[in-house]
C-alpha cells in the first residue's frame, strides 16, 4: 500500500498542521506544569532550607511522588480531576517538584557560611539576605533543577495523550497501535528534539556569567509564560458534543478517517486512552467514544452502541494466531487452542469482560469459572515438554483469553506456559510474535487486515465487511507473508463501535451514526 | 564606649562564654586572645547580635544593644571576617557599597566614598568592577576592611581578620592597619589566636580560656605582671619578641612626635616597631620632635636597647 512506502518526511509534511498543534501542546503542557512546579517548589525549597527539620519529610514525599509510575499517576488523577489538561498538568507538576525542591534546598544550604554571615552582620534583613545573597548564589544549582524538571516533563508529557491532554504522545501511541513507524517517529523525533533543545538552552543559561545571569533571571519567567500559552492556541474551537477517540482509532480507515470520509462526521475530538475513555463518557466529560462492542464497561456504564448504518467498521472476529514453527514444535498445541472455538459469542464475552473490568474479578478466576462451567477445565498436569509463550494486548479481554489458553494447555498437554501479557498495542504484540519472543496471541480479523496487512482499498472493499471472506483473506495472507497461522475463530466479534450514554442518545434521538451527524449539523 | 556586663552563652550544656565583663574605651583597640574554643569569637558575635546571649548585657555608648533592632544595630557596627565573606556575585565596588545601599545613600555619595576608601587602602581603581575571585587574598581582605569601614561606624569588630593570609602579606597589612587614619578614631575589638599579632596591634589584650577572661591588661602588664601560671605559660614562646613589642620608649613631650626620614611614627610605637624601621636605614636615627616640630633628641639602636634594659630592670618578677 502506498502509505507504507511514504517517507517520514512526506508523512510529517502531510500531517504538518497536526504536528504543529501537537508540538505546541507539548511545549505548553511542559511549561505550564513547570511554572506551577517552580511556584510551589521554590518556596518549599526555601522553607526547608530555613527549617531543616522539615527537609526529611518534604523531600521524602516529593521522592515518593517521583517513583510512582507515570501512567499510574495519571490514572490516580482521573477520579479527582477528570480528563484533559488539568490532571495531566498536575501529574507533570508532581514529577517536576522533586528536582526543583531538592536543588533549591541544596543551592541555598550550599551558600558559603561566611558570605551569609557577612550579609547578616552588614545589617541585611532576612528577606534581603534571601533575595540579595542566597537566591542569586544558589541560582546555578536551582537552574540545574529546573533543567532536570524540564527534561523530565518533556518526556512524561508524551503520556498526557492517554488522558486526552494532547501532545506528541498522540502520534507516538497512535503509531504504536497502528503499526505505523512513520507516525511513531513523527511524534518521537520532535519530542526528543524538544528535550535536547530545552536542555541545551537551560544549560547555556546555567553557565552564563553573573552579570548576564541577572538579565536572564528577568527574561526567563516571561519566556516560560509565553511558552505555556502555546497550549491554549490549538484548543480554541468547539462543537456541541465532544468525542473521545483512542490514538489507534484516530488514524484508522475503519476509524475516524472512515467516519469523516464515509459519514462526513465532524465533531470536536480529543485523543484519549481506552483505559479511561468509558469512565469519562459515563461522567459526562465526553459524549461520544470509540469503544469495542464486547467491552464489559458498555454494560457497567450504561452505554449504547450507535448503529453503523454505512458499514465502515469491518468484522473483528477473534482467533489465536500462532507461528508455524511453534505449531511444529508443539504438535498438540493447535488442537488444544481450538477447543475454545465457537464457545464464546458476543454477549458471553461482554459478560466476561464486565466481570473483570467492572466487578474487578481477576482474569484467571473469570477464565477458570468459564472453563469449569463448560466442562473444559482440567487440573494442571505439571508437564515439562517445552514452554509455550503466550502474549496478550493490554486490555481485559486479552488477559481472559490468555488465561484460558494457559489453563487449557497446562490441563490437556505436557507443555508448560509462560505468559507475556499486557503488550501495549498491535505493533508490539505482532513484532514480538514475528521476532520469536512469543508463540501466539489472540488477534482480531479486522486488526490483522487493516493494521497489519494494510491492503489496497479495493481489496478491502471486495471483502464487503463479510465475516468469512475477511477471515479467509487474512488467514491466507498471514500464511504467505509471515508464516503465521490463524486458528479457528473463538466466536465473538469485538468490532469498533461508536457509543453514547443511553439516556443522552435517547434524549437526542440518536440511534445511528447518520443520526449523530444530522444532530451535529442542526443549528 | 562598649561595656560587657556578666555576659554568658551556653550551647546546650556547654558554656561557651561564662560570666565575663570588660570595657573598651573610645578609640581603643582591644584584642580577644585565646586558643580555639575559648569563647572569644562567641563573645565578639554577641556584640553585633549574630549570637544572642543567654545572660548578661552589652552596652554601646551607654545604650543596651537589645533596645534596637538587630539590623539597625549591625548597620552601625563594622564587621570583618576571617574568610572575608565578600559576595562572589558582587563586584568590588558593589561589595563595598552594601551598607550605604542599605542605608539608602544617594549614588554620588556612595561612589565618592568607595573611591576614597579604595585609595586609602592602596587598591587600584581598576579593581572597582572586578569580582572578588579575581583578587589576591590580601586584596580581598582589604576590600573586606573597606566594606566594614564604608559607613564610618564608630565600632569595628574583627574576627581573625588576617588569619588566612601568608606571613609576608600579613605583616604588610599589619603595618598598613596601624597607619590607617580611618582606624585611629575607631573603637576596635579584634579576635585572634596569634599572640604576636595581639601584641603588635592591641592597646589592651583580654586573654580568654574556657569561656572566662584570665587576664585583661596592656601587653606589658600581661608579660610582666601575669595573673597566674597559665598566662606565663601562654606567652612563653618567642617571649623576647613579645617583650620588644610590649615595651615602648619614653614618649615624646606633649604634642611631639617621632620621625624617621620624614615619616612620622605613632606616639605609642613599640621598641620592636622602631627597631624594625631602623633596620633599613643607614646611620640615621629616629628624630624626637616637640610640639613645634623642633628636633629635641634622637633615638638610635643604643638608646632603644637601653630603654629596653631600663624597663626590664624595673619589673619586680623578672
mmCIF file of C-alpha atoms in Angstrom, chain B residues 83-236:
data_model
loop_
_atom_site.group_PDB
_atom_site.id
_atom_site.type_symbol
_atom_site.label_atom_id
_atom_site.label_comp_id
_atom_site.label_asym_id
_atom_site.label_seq_id
_atom_site.Cartn_x
_atom_site.Cartn_y
_atom_site.Cartn_z
ATOM 1 C CA UNK B 83 37.426 34.472 55.174
ATOM 2 C CA UNK B 84 36.430 37.982 54.149
ATOM 3 C CA UNK B 85 32.854 36.875 53.303
ATOM 4 C CA UNK B 86 32.800 39.013 50.177
ATOM 5 C CA UNK B 87 29.770 38.443 47.961
ATOM 6 C CA UNK B 88 31.092 36.482 44.993
ATOM 7 C CA UNK B 89 28.295 37.799 42.759
ATOM 8 C CA UNK B 90 29.024 41.468 43.526
ATOM 9 C CA UNK B 91 31.879 43.493 42.067
ATOM 10 C CA UNK B 92 34.392 45.100 44.398
ATOM 11 C CA UNK B 93 32.531 48.399 44.182
ATOM 12 C CA UNK B 94 29.180 46.740 44.854
ATOM 13 C CA UNK B 95 30.635 44.808 47.778
ATOM 14 C CA UNK B 96 31.943 47.951 49.408
ATOM 15 C CA UNK B 97 28.655 49.744 48.795
ATOM 16 C CA UNK B 98 26.425 47.191 50.546
ATOM 17 C CA UNK B 99 25.880 49.091 53.791
ATOM 18 C CA UNK B 100 25.419 52.524 52.131
ATOM 19 C CA UNK B 101 22.841 50.886 49.854
ATOM 20 C CA UNK B 102 21.028 49.532 52.905
ATOM 21 C CA UNK B 103 21.205 52.986 54.477
ATOM 22 C CA UNK B 104 19.888 54.437 51.190
ATOM 23 C CA UNK B 105 22.684 56.884 50.493
ATOM 24 C CA UNK B 106 22.485 58.587 47.108
ATOM 25 C CA UNK B 107 24.591 57.159 44.299
ATOM 26 C CA UNK B 108 27.008 60.070 44.043
ATOM 27 C CA UNK B 109 27.834 59.912 47.722
ATOM 28 C CA UNK B 110 28.380 56.154 47.546
ATOM 29 C CA UNK B 111 30.667 56.460 44.526
ATOM 30 C CA UNK B 112 32.724 59.149 46.166
ATOM 31 C CA UNK B 113 33.108 57.238 49.408
ATOM 32 C CA UNK B 114 34.035 53.973 47.680
ATOM 33 C CA UNK B 115 36.799 55.523 45.622
ATOM 34 C CA UNK B 116 38.073 57.410 48.665
ATOM 35 C CA UNK B 117 38.391 54.181 50.645
ATOM 36 C CA UNK B 118 39.971 52.339 47.757
ATOM 37 C CA UNK B 119 42.692 54.922 47.642
ATOM 38 C CA UNK B 120 43.297 54.801 51.390
ATOM 39 C CA UNK B 121 43.603 51.027 51.260
ATOM 40 C CA UNK B 122 46.067 51.132 48.353
ATOM 41 C CA UNK B 123 43.763 49.404 45.881
ATOM 42 C CA UNK B 124 43.906 50.436 42.254
ATOM 43 C CA UNK B 125 40.755 51.915 40.715
ATOM 44 C CA UNK B 126 40.846 49.245 38.013
ATOM 45 C CA UNK B 127 39.629 46.754 40.602
ATOM 46 C CA UNK B 128 36.313 48.541 41.068
ATOM 47 C CA UNK B 129 34.496 46.430 38.501
ATOM 48 C CA UNK B 130 36.122 43.048 39.012
ATOM 49 C CA UNK B 131 34.717 40.200 41.079
ATOM 50 C CA UNK B 132 36.361 39.133 44.349
ATOM 51 C CA UNK B 133 37.633 35.805 42.978
ATOM 52 C CA UNK B 134 39.920 37.751 40.635
ATOM 53 C CA UNK B 135 41.732 39.368 43.583
ATOM 54 C CA UNK B 136 44.594 38.051 45.708
ATOM 55 C CA UNK B 137 43.980 37.115 49.329
ATOM 56 C CA UNK B 138 45.487 40.347 50.611
ATOM 57 C CA UNK B 139 43.421 42.428 48.215
ATOM 58 C CA UNK B 140 40.266 40.580 49.209
ATOM 59 C CA UNK B 141 40.961 41.271 52.863
ATOM 60 C CA UNK B 142 41.456 44.972 52.091
ATOM 61 C CA UNK B 143 38.106 45.046 50.281
ATOM 62 C CA UNK B 144 36.568 43.333 53.305
ATOM 63 C CA UNK B 145 38.009 46.055 55.510
ATOM 64 C CA UNK B 146 36.767 48.780 53.160
ATOM 65 C CA UNK B 147 33.299 47.249 53.283
ATOM 66 C CA UNK B 148 33.327 47.390 57.071
ATOM 67 C CA UNK B 149 34.572 50.990 57.145
ATOM 68 C CA UNK B 150 32.459 52.478 54.371
ATOM 69 C CA UNK B 151 29.671 53.891 56.536
ATOM 70 C CA UNK B 152 32.230 55.170 59.059
ATOM 71 C CA UNK B 153 30.857 53.191 62.022
ATOM 72 C CA UNK B 154 32.324 54.143 65.406
ATOM 73 C CA UNK B 155 32.788 50.471 66.330
ATOM 74 C CA UNK B 156 34.638 47.810 64.360
ATOM 75 C CA UNK B 157 34.509 44.086 65.139
ATOM 76 C CA UNK B 158 37.143 41.887 63.547
ATOM 77 C CA UNK B 159 37.065 38.100 63.643
ATOM 78 C CA UNK B 160 40.574 36.789 62.962
ATOM 79 C CA UNK B 161 40.809 39.190 60.032
ATOM 80 C CA UNK B 162 44.338 38.302 58.952
ATOM 81 C CA UNK B 163 44.476 34.610 59.846
ATOM 82 C CA UNK B 164 44.034 33.367 56.291
ATOM 83 C CA UNK B 165 46.915 35.398 54.910
ATOM 84 C CA UNK B 166 50.512 34.313 54.385
ATOM 85 C CA UNK B 167 53.182 35.794 56.678
ATOM 86 C CA UNK B 168 54.542 38.344 54.229
ATOM 87 C CA UNK B 169 51.124 39.706 53.281
ATOM 88 C CA UNK B 170 50.064 39.676 56.894
ATOM 89 C CA UNK B 171 52.923 41.816 58.190
ATOM 90 C CA UNK B 172 52.394 44.218 55.291
ATOM 91 C CA UNK B 173 48.743 44.571 56.153
ATOM 92 C CA UNK B 174 49.587 44.901 59.865
ATOM 93 C CA UNK B 175 51.734 47.899 59.056
ATOM 94 C CA UNK B 176 49.048 49.483 56.895
ATOM 95 C CA UNK B 177 46.481 48.729 59.542
ATOM 96 C CA UNK B 178 48.401 50.665 62.188
ATOM 97 C CA UNK B 179 48.855 53.657 59.952
ATOM 98 C CA UNK B 180 45.345 53.875 58.533
ATOM 99 C CA UNK B 181 43.838 57.126 59.831
ATOM 100 C CA UNK B 182 40.302 55.768 59.394
ATOM 101 C CA UNK B 183 41.059 53.253 62.101
ATOM 102 C CA UNK B 184 42.636 55.597 64.610
ATOM 103 C CA UNK B 185 39.328 57.053 65.698
ATOM 104 C CA UNK B 186 37.574 53.698 65.944
ATOM 105 C CA UNK B 187 36.844 51.502 68.870
ATOM 106 C CA UNK B 188 38.005 48.096 67.719
ATOM 107 C CA UNK B 189 37.514 44.640 69.157
ATOM 108 C CA UNK B 190 39.574 42.043 67.355
ATOM 109 C CA UNK B 191 39.634 38.310 67.858
ATOM 110 C CA UNK B 192 42.874 36.408 67.242
ATOM 111 C CA UNK B 193 44.750 33.325 68.315
ATOM 112 C CA UNK B 194 48.058 34.792 67.176
ATOM 113 C CA UNK B 195 49.970 36.127 70.148
ATOM 114 C CA UNK B 196 52.383 38.173 68.039
ATOM 115 C CA UNK B 197 49.502 39.840 66.237
ATOM 116 C CA UNK B 198 47.812 40.614 69.546
ATOM 117 C CA UNK B 199 50.935 42.266 70.905
ATOM 118 C CA UNK B 200 51.516 44.188 67.725
ATOM 119 C CA UNK B 201 48.026 45.577 67.255
ATOM 120 C CA UNK B 202 46.419 45.632 70.684
ATOM 121 C CA UNK B 203 46.185 48.514 73.133
ATOM 122 C CA UNK B 204 44.818 46.011 75.568
ATOM 123 C CA UNK B 205 44.519 42.261 75.471
ATOM 124 C CA UNK B 206 41.847 40.052 77.041
ATOM 125 C CA UNK B 207 43.303 36.592 77.356
ATOM 126 C CA UNK B 208 40.478 34.060 77.457
ATOM 127 C CA UNK B 209 40.319 30.374 78.307
ATOM 128 C CA UNK B 210 37.320 28.053 78.655
ATOM 129 C CA UNK B 211 34.824 30.895 78.380
ATOM 130 C CA UNK B 212 36.435 33.064 81.057
ATOM 131 C CA UNK B 213 38.762 36.041 80.983
ATOM 132 C CA UNK B 214 42.035 35.057 82.594
ATOM 133 C CA UNK B 215 43.601 38.493 82.408
ATOM 134 C CA UNK B 216 42.687 41.845 80.894
ATOM 135 C CA UNK B 217 45.520 44.334 80.538
ATOM 136 C CA UNK B 218 48.104 46.039 78.359
ATOM 137 C CA UNK B 219 50.647 43.806 76.614
ATOM 138 C CA UNK B 220 53.283 44.868 79.125
ATOM 139 C CA UNK B 221 51.035 44.010 82.057
ATOM 140 C CA UNK B 222 50.391 40.538 80.660
ATOM 141 C CA UNK B 223 54.096 39.947 80.168
ATOM 142 C CA UNK B 224 55.494 41.403 83.338
ATOM 143 C CA UNK B 225 52.592 41.080 85.752
ATOM 144 C CA UNK B 226 50.928 37.819 84.681
ATOM 145 C CA UNK B 227 47.903 36.954 86.787
ATOM 146 C CA UNK B 228 48.844 33.279 87.009
ATOM 147 C CA UNK B 229 50.956 30.488 85.605
ATOM 148 C CA UNK B 230 48.575 29.990 82.687
ATOM 149 C CA UNK B 231 49.353 33.427 81.308
ATOM 150 C CA UNK B 232 53.062 32.950 81.794
ATOM 151 C CA UNK B 233 52.901 29.664 80.001
ATOM 152 C CA UNK B 234 50.772 31.069 77.209
ATOM 153 C CA UNK B 235 53.317 33.779 76.458
ATOM 154 C CA UNK B 236 56.386 31.578 76.772
#
